[in-house]
PDB file of C-alpha atoms in Angstrom:
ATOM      1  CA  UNK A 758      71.710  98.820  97.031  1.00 42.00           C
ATOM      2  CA  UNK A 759      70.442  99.536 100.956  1.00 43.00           C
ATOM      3  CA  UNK A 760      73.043  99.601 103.711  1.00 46.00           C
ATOM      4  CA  UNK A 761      71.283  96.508 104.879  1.00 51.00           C
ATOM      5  CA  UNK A 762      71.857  94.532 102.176  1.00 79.00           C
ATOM      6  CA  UNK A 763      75.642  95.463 101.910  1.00 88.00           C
ATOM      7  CA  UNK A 764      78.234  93.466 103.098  1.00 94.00           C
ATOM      8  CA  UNK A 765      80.456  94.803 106.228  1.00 97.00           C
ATOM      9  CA  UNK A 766      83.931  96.677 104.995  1.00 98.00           C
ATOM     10  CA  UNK A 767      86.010  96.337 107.697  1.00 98.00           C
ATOM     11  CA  UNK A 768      89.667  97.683 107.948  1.00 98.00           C
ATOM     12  CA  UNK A 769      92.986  96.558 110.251  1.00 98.00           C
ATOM     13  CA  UNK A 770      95.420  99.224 110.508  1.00 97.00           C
ATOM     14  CA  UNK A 771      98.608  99.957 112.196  1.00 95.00           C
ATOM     15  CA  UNK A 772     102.357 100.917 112.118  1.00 90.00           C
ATOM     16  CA  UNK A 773     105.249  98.879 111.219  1.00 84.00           C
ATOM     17  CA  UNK A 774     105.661  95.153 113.605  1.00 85.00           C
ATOM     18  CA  UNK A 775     102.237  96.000 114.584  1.00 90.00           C
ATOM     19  CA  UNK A 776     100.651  92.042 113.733  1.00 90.00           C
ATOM     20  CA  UNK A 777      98.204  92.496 111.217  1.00 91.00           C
ATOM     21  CA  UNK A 778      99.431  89.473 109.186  1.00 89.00           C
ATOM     22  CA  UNK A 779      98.321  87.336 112.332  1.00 90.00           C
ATOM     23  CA  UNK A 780      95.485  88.931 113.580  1.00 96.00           C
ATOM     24  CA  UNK A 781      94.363  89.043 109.800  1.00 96.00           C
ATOM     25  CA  UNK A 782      94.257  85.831 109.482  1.00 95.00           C
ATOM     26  CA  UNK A 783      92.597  85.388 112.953  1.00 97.00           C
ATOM     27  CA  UNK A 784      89.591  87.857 112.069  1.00 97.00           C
ATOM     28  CA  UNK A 785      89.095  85.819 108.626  1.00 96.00           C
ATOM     29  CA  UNK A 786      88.966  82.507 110.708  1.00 96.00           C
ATOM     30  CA  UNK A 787      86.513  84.097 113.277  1.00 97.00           C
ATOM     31  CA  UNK A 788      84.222  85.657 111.230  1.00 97.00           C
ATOM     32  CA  UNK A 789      84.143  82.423 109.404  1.00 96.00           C
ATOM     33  CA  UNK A 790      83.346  80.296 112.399  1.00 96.00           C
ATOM     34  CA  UNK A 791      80.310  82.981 112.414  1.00 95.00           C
ATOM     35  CA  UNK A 792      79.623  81.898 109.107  1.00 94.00           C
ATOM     36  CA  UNK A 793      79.697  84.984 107.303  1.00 94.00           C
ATOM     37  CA  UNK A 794      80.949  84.901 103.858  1.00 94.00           C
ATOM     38  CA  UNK A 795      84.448  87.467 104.048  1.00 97.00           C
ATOM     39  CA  UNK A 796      86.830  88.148 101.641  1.00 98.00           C
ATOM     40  CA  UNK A 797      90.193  89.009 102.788  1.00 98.00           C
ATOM     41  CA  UNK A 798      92.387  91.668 100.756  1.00 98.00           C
ATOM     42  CA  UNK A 799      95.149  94.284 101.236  1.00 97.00           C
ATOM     43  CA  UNK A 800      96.309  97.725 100.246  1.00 97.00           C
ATOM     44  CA  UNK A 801      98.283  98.890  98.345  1.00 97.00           C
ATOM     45  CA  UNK A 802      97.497  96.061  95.888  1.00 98.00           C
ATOM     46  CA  UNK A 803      94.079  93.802  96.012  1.00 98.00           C
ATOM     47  CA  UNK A 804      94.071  92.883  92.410  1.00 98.00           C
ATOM     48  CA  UNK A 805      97.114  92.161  89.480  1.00 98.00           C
ATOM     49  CA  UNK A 806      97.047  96.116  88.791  1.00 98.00           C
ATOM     50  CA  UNK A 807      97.022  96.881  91.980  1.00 98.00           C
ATOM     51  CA  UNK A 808      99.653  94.763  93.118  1.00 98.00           C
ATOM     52  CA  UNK A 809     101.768  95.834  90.259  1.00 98.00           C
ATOM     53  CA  UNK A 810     101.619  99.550  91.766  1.00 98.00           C
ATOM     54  CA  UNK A 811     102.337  98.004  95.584  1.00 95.00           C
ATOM     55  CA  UNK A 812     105.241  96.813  93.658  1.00 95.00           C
ATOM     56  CA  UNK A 813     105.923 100.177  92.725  1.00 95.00           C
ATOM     57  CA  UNK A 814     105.757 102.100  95.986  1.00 94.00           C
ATOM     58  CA  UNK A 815     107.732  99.136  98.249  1.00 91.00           C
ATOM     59  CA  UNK A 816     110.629  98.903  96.363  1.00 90.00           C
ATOM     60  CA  UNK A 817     113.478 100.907  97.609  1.00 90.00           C
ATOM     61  CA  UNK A 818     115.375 102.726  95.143  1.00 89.00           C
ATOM     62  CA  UNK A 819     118.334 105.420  94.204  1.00 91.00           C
ATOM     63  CA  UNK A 820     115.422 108.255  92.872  1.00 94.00           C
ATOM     64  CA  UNK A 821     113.754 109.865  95.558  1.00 92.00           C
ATOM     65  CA  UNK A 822     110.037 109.127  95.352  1.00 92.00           C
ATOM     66  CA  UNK A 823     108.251 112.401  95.346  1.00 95.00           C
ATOM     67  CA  UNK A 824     105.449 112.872  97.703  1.00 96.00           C
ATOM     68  CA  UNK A 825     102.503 113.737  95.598  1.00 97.00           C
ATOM     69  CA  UNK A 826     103.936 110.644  93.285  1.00 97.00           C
ATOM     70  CA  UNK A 827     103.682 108.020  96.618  1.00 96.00           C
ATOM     71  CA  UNK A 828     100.131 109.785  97.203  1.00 98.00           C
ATOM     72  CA  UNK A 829      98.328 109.472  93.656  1.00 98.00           C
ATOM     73  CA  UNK A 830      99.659 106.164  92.800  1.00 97.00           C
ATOM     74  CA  UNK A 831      98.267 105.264  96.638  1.00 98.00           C
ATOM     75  CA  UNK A 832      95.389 106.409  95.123  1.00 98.00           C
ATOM     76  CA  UNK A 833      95.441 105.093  91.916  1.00 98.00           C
ATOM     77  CA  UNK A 834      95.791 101.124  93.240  1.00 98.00           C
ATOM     78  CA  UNK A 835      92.789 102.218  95.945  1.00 98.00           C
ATOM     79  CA  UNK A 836      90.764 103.422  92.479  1.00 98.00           C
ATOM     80  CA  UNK A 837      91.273  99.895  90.972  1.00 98.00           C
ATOM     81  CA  UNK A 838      90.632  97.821  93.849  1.00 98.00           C
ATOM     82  CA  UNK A 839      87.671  99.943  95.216  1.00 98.00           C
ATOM     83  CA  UNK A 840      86.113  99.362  91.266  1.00 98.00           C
ATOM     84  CA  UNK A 841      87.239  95.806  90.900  1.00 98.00           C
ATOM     85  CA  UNK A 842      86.976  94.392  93.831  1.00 98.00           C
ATOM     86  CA  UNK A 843      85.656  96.041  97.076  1.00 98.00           C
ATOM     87  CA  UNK A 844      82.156  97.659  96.001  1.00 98.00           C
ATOM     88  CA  UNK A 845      81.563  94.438  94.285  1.00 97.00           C
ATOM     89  CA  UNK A 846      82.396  92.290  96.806  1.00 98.00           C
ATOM     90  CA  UNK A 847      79.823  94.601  98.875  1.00 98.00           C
ATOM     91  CA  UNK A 848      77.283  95.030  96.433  1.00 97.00           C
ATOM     92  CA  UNK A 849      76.823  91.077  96.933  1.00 96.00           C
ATOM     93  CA  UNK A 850      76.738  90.841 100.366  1.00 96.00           C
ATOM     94  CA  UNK A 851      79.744  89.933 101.398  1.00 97.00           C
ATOM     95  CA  UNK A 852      81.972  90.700 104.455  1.00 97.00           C
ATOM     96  CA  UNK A 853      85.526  92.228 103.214  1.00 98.00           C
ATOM     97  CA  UNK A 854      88.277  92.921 105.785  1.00 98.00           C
ATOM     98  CA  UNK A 855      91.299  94.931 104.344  1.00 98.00           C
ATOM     99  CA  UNK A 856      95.192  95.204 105.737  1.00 97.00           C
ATOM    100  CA  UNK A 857      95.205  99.004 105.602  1.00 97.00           C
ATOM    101  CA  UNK A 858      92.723 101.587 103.603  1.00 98.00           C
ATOM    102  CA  UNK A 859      92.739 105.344 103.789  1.00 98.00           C
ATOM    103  CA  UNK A 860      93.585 105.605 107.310  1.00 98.00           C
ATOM    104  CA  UNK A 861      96.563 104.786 106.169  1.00 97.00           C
ATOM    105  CA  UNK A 862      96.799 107.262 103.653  1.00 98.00           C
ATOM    106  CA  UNK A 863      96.246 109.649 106.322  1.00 98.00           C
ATOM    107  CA  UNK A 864      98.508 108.362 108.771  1.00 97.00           C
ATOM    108  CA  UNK A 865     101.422 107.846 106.306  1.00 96.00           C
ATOM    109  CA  UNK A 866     101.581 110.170 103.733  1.00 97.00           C
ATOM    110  CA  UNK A 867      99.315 113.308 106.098  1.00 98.00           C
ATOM    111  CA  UNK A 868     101.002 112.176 109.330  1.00 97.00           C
ATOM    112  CA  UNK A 869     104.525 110.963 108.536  1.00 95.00           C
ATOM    113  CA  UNK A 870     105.146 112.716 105.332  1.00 95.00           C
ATOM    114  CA  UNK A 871     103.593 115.654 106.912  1.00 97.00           C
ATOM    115  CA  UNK A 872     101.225 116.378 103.610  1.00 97.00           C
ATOM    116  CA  UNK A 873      98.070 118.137 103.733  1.00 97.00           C
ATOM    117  CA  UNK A 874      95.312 116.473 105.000  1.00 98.00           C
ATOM    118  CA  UNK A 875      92.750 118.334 103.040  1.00 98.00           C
ATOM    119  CA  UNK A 876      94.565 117.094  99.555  1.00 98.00           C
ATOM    120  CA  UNK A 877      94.401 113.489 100.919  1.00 98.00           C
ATOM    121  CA  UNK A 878      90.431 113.988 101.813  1.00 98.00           C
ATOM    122  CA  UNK A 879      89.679 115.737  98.014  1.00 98.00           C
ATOM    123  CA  UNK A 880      91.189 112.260  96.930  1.00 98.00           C
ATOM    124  CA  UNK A 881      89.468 110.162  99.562  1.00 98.00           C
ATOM    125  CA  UNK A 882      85.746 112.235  98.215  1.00 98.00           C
ATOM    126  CA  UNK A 883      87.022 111.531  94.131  1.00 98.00           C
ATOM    127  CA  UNK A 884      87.965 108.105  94.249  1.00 98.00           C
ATOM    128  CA  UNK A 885      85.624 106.731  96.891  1.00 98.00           C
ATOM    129  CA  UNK A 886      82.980 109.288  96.767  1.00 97.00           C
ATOM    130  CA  UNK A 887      80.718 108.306 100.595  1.00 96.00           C
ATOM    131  CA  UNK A 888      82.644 104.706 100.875  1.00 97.00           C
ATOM    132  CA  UNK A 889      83.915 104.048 103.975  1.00 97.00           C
ATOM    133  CA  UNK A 890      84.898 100.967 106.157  1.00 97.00           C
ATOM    134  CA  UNK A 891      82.752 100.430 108.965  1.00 97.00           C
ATOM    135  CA  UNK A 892      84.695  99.461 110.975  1.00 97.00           C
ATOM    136  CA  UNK A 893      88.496 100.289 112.097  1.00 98.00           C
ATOM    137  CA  UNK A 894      90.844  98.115 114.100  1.00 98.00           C
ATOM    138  CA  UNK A 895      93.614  99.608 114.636  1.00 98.00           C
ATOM    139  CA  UNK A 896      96.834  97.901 116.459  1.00 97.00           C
ATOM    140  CA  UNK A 897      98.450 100.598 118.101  1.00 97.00           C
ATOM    141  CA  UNK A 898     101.471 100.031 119.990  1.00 96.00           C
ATOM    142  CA  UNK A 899     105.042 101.909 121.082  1.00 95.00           C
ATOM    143  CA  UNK A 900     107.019 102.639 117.779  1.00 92.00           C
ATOM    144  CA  UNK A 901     110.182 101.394 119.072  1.00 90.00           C
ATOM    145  CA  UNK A 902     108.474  98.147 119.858  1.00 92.00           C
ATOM    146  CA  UNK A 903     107.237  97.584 116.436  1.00 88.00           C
ATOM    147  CA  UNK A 904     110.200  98.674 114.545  1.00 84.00           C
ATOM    148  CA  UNK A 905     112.244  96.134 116.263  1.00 85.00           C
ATOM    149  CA  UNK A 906     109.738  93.541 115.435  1.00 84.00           C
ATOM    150  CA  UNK A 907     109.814  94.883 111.620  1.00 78.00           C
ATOM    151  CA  UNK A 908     113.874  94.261 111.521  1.00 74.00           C
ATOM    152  CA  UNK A 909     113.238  90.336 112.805  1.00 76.00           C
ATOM    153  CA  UNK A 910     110.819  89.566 109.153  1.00 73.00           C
ATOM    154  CA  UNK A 911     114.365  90.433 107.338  1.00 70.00           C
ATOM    155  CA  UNK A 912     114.612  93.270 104.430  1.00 71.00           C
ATOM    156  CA  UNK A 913     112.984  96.536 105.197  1.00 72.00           C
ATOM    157  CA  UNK A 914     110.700  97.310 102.131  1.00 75.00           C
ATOM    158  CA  UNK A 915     110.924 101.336 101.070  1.00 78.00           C
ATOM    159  CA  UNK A 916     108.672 102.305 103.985  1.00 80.00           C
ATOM    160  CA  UNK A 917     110.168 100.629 106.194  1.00 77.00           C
ATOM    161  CA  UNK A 918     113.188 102.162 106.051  1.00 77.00           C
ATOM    162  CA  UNK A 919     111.558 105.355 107.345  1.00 79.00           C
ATOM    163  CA  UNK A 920     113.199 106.551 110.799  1.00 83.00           C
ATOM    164  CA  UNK A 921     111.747 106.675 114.139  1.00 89.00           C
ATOM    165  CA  UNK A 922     110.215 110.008 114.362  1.00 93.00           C
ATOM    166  CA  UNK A 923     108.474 109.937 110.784  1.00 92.00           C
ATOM    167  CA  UNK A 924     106.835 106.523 112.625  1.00 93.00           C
ATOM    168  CA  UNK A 925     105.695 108.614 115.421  1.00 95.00           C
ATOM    169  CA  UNK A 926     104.231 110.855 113.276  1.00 96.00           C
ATOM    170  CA  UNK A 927     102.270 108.279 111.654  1.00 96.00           C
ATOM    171  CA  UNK A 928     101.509 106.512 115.201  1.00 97.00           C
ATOM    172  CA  UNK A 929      99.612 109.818 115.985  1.00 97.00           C
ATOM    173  CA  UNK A 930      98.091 110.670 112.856  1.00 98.00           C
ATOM    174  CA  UNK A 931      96.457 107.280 113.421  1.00 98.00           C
ATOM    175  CA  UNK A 932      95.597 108.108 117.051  1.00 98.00           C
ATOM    176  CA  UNK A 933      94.190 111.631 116.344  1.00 98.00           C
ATOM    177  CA  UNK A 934      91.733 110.372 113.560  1.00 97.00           C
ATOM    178  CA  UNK A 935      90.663 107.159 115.995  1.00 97.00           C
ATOM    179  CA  UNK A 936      89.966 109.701 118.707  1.00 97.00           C
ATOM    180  CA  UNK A 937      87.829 111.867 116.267  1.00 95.00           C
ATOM    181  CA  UNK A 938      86.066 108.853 115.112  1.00 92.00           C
ATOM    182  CA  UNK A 939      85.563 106.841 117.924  1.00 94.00           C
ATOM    183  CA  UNK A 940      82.241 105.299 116.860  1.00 93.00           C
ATOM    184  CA  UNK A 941      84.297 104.356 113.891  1.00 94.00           C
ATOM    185  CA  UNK A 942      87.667 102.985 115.598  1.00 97.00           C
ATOM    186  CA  UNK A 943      88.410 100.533 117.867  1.00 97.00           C
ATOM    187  CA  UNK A 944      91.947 100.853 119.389  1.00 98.00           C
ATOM    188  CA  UNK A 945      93.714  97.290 120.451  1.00 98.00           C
ATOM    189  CA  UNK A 946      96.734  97.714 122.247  1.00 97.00           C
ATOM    190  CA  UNK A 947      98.846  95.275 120.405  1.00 96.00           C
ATOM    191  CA  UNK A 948     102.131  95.373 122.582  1.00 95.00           C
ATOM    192  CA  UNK A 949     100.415  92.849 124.644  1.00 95.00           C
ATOM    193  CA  UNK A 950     101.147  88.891 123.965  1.00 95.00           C
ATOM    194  CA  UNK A 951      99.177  87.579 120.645  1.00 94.00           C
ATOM    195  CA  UNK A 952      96.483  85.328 122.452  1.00 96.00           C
ATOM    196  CA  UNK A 953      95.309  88.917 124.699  1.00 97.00           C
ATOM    197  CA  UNK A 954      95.695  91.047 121.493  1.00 97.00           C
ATOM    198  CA  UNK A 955      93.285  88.395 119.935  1.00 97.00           C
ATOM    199  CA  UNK A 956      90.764  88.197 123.263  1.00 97.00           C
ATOM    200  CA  UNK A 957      90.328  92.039 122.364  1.00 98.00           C
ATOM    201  CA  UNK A 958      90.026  91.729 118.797  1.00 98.00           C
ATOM    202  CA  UNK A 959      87.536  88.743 119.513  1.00 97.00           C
ATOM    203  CA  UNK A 960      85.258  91.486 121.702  1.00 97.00           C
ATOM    204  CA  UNK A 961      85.246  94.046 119.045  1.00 97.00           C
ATOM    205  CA  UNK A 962      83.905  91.082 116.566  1.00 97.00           C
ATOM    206  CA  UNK A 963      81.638  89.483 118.706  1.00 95.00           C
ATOM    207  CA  UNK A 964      79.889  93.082 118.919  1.00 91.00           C
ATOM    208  CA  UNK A 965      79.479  92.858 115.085  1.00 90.00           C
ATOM    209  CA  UNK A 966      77.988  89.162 114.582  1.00 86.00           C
TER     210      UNK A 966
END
């Protein structure tokens, strides 16, 4: 199928208190008012396997997760959604906007669990082979910022619990990979009230429809 008759594959991504649950929900209800046909999902997770993996990975526990462990069953949901649900949800026509993809992968495992980003890309090549989103938003804002707004939803999941400086690390993983790919990113600043964050998430859209 052409690139032209694909649907979009767009991506939100950010740290921890960042606002994608809101500004998720605003993109669907914009794009919609635009009448394009989008499908919302989310990683890790996206369909009943999936989820049962997200599952997996949030949960804190006593056993110490190893790292390749978080990273290939990361993967592993990604290879279930990407077959089940994404690239068919594409191959129709469809718009699909997804809370997180491989950025995060990137930014989480490569950036704050300091693993090597050339294992995460031989992953990114096998399970995904050329698929990309075209399109990343990514809510950036001061760590601190978002961790306090993290503690205010009420239990930290397993990530969550992370400390401040593996959060910077991830905050700059992010940043380095939307400053190598700026045709690719666009960078909101989402420390600023909800209705702004949503006037520049609005721009970036309108640029699309």
């Amino acid at each position: 199928m052409s690139d032209t008759q694909r649907g979009l594959f767009l991506s939100l991504e950010g740290t921890e208190g960042a606002g994608k649950s809101s500004n998720l929900a605003f993109i669907k209800e914009f794009l919609d008012s635009k009448n394009k046909n989008v499908l919302v999902t989310r990683e890790p997770g996206g369909t009943p396997f999936a989820e049962e993996i997200r599952e997996l990975l949030l949960t804190p526990r006593d056993e110490v997760v190893c790292e390749n462990t978080e990273l290939l069953l990361i993967f592993a949901a990604r290879a279930q959604h990407l077959q089940k649900l994404i690239v068919p949800t594409l191959e129709q026509g469809k718009w699909l906007v997804s809370d997180r993809f491989t950025d995060a992968s990137f930014a989480y495992q490569g950036g704050g669990r300091k693993m090597s980003f050339d294992t995460i890309k031989q992953l990114e090549s096998l399970v995904q082979g050329a698929l990309r989103p075209d399109l990343v938003i990514l809510l950036d804002l001061p760590v601190e910022l978002g961790m306090q707004r993290a503690a205010k939803r009420g239990a930290l999941d397993r990530f969550e619990q992370e400390d401040l400086e593996f959060f910077s690390r991830v905050r700059q993983a992010y940043l380095a990979r939307a400053e190598q790919n700026p045709h690719r990113y666009a960078v909101v600043d989402a420390s600023q009230p909800l209705s702004s964050v949503q006037d520049d998430i609005r721009g970036v859209l309108e640029s699309l429809v």
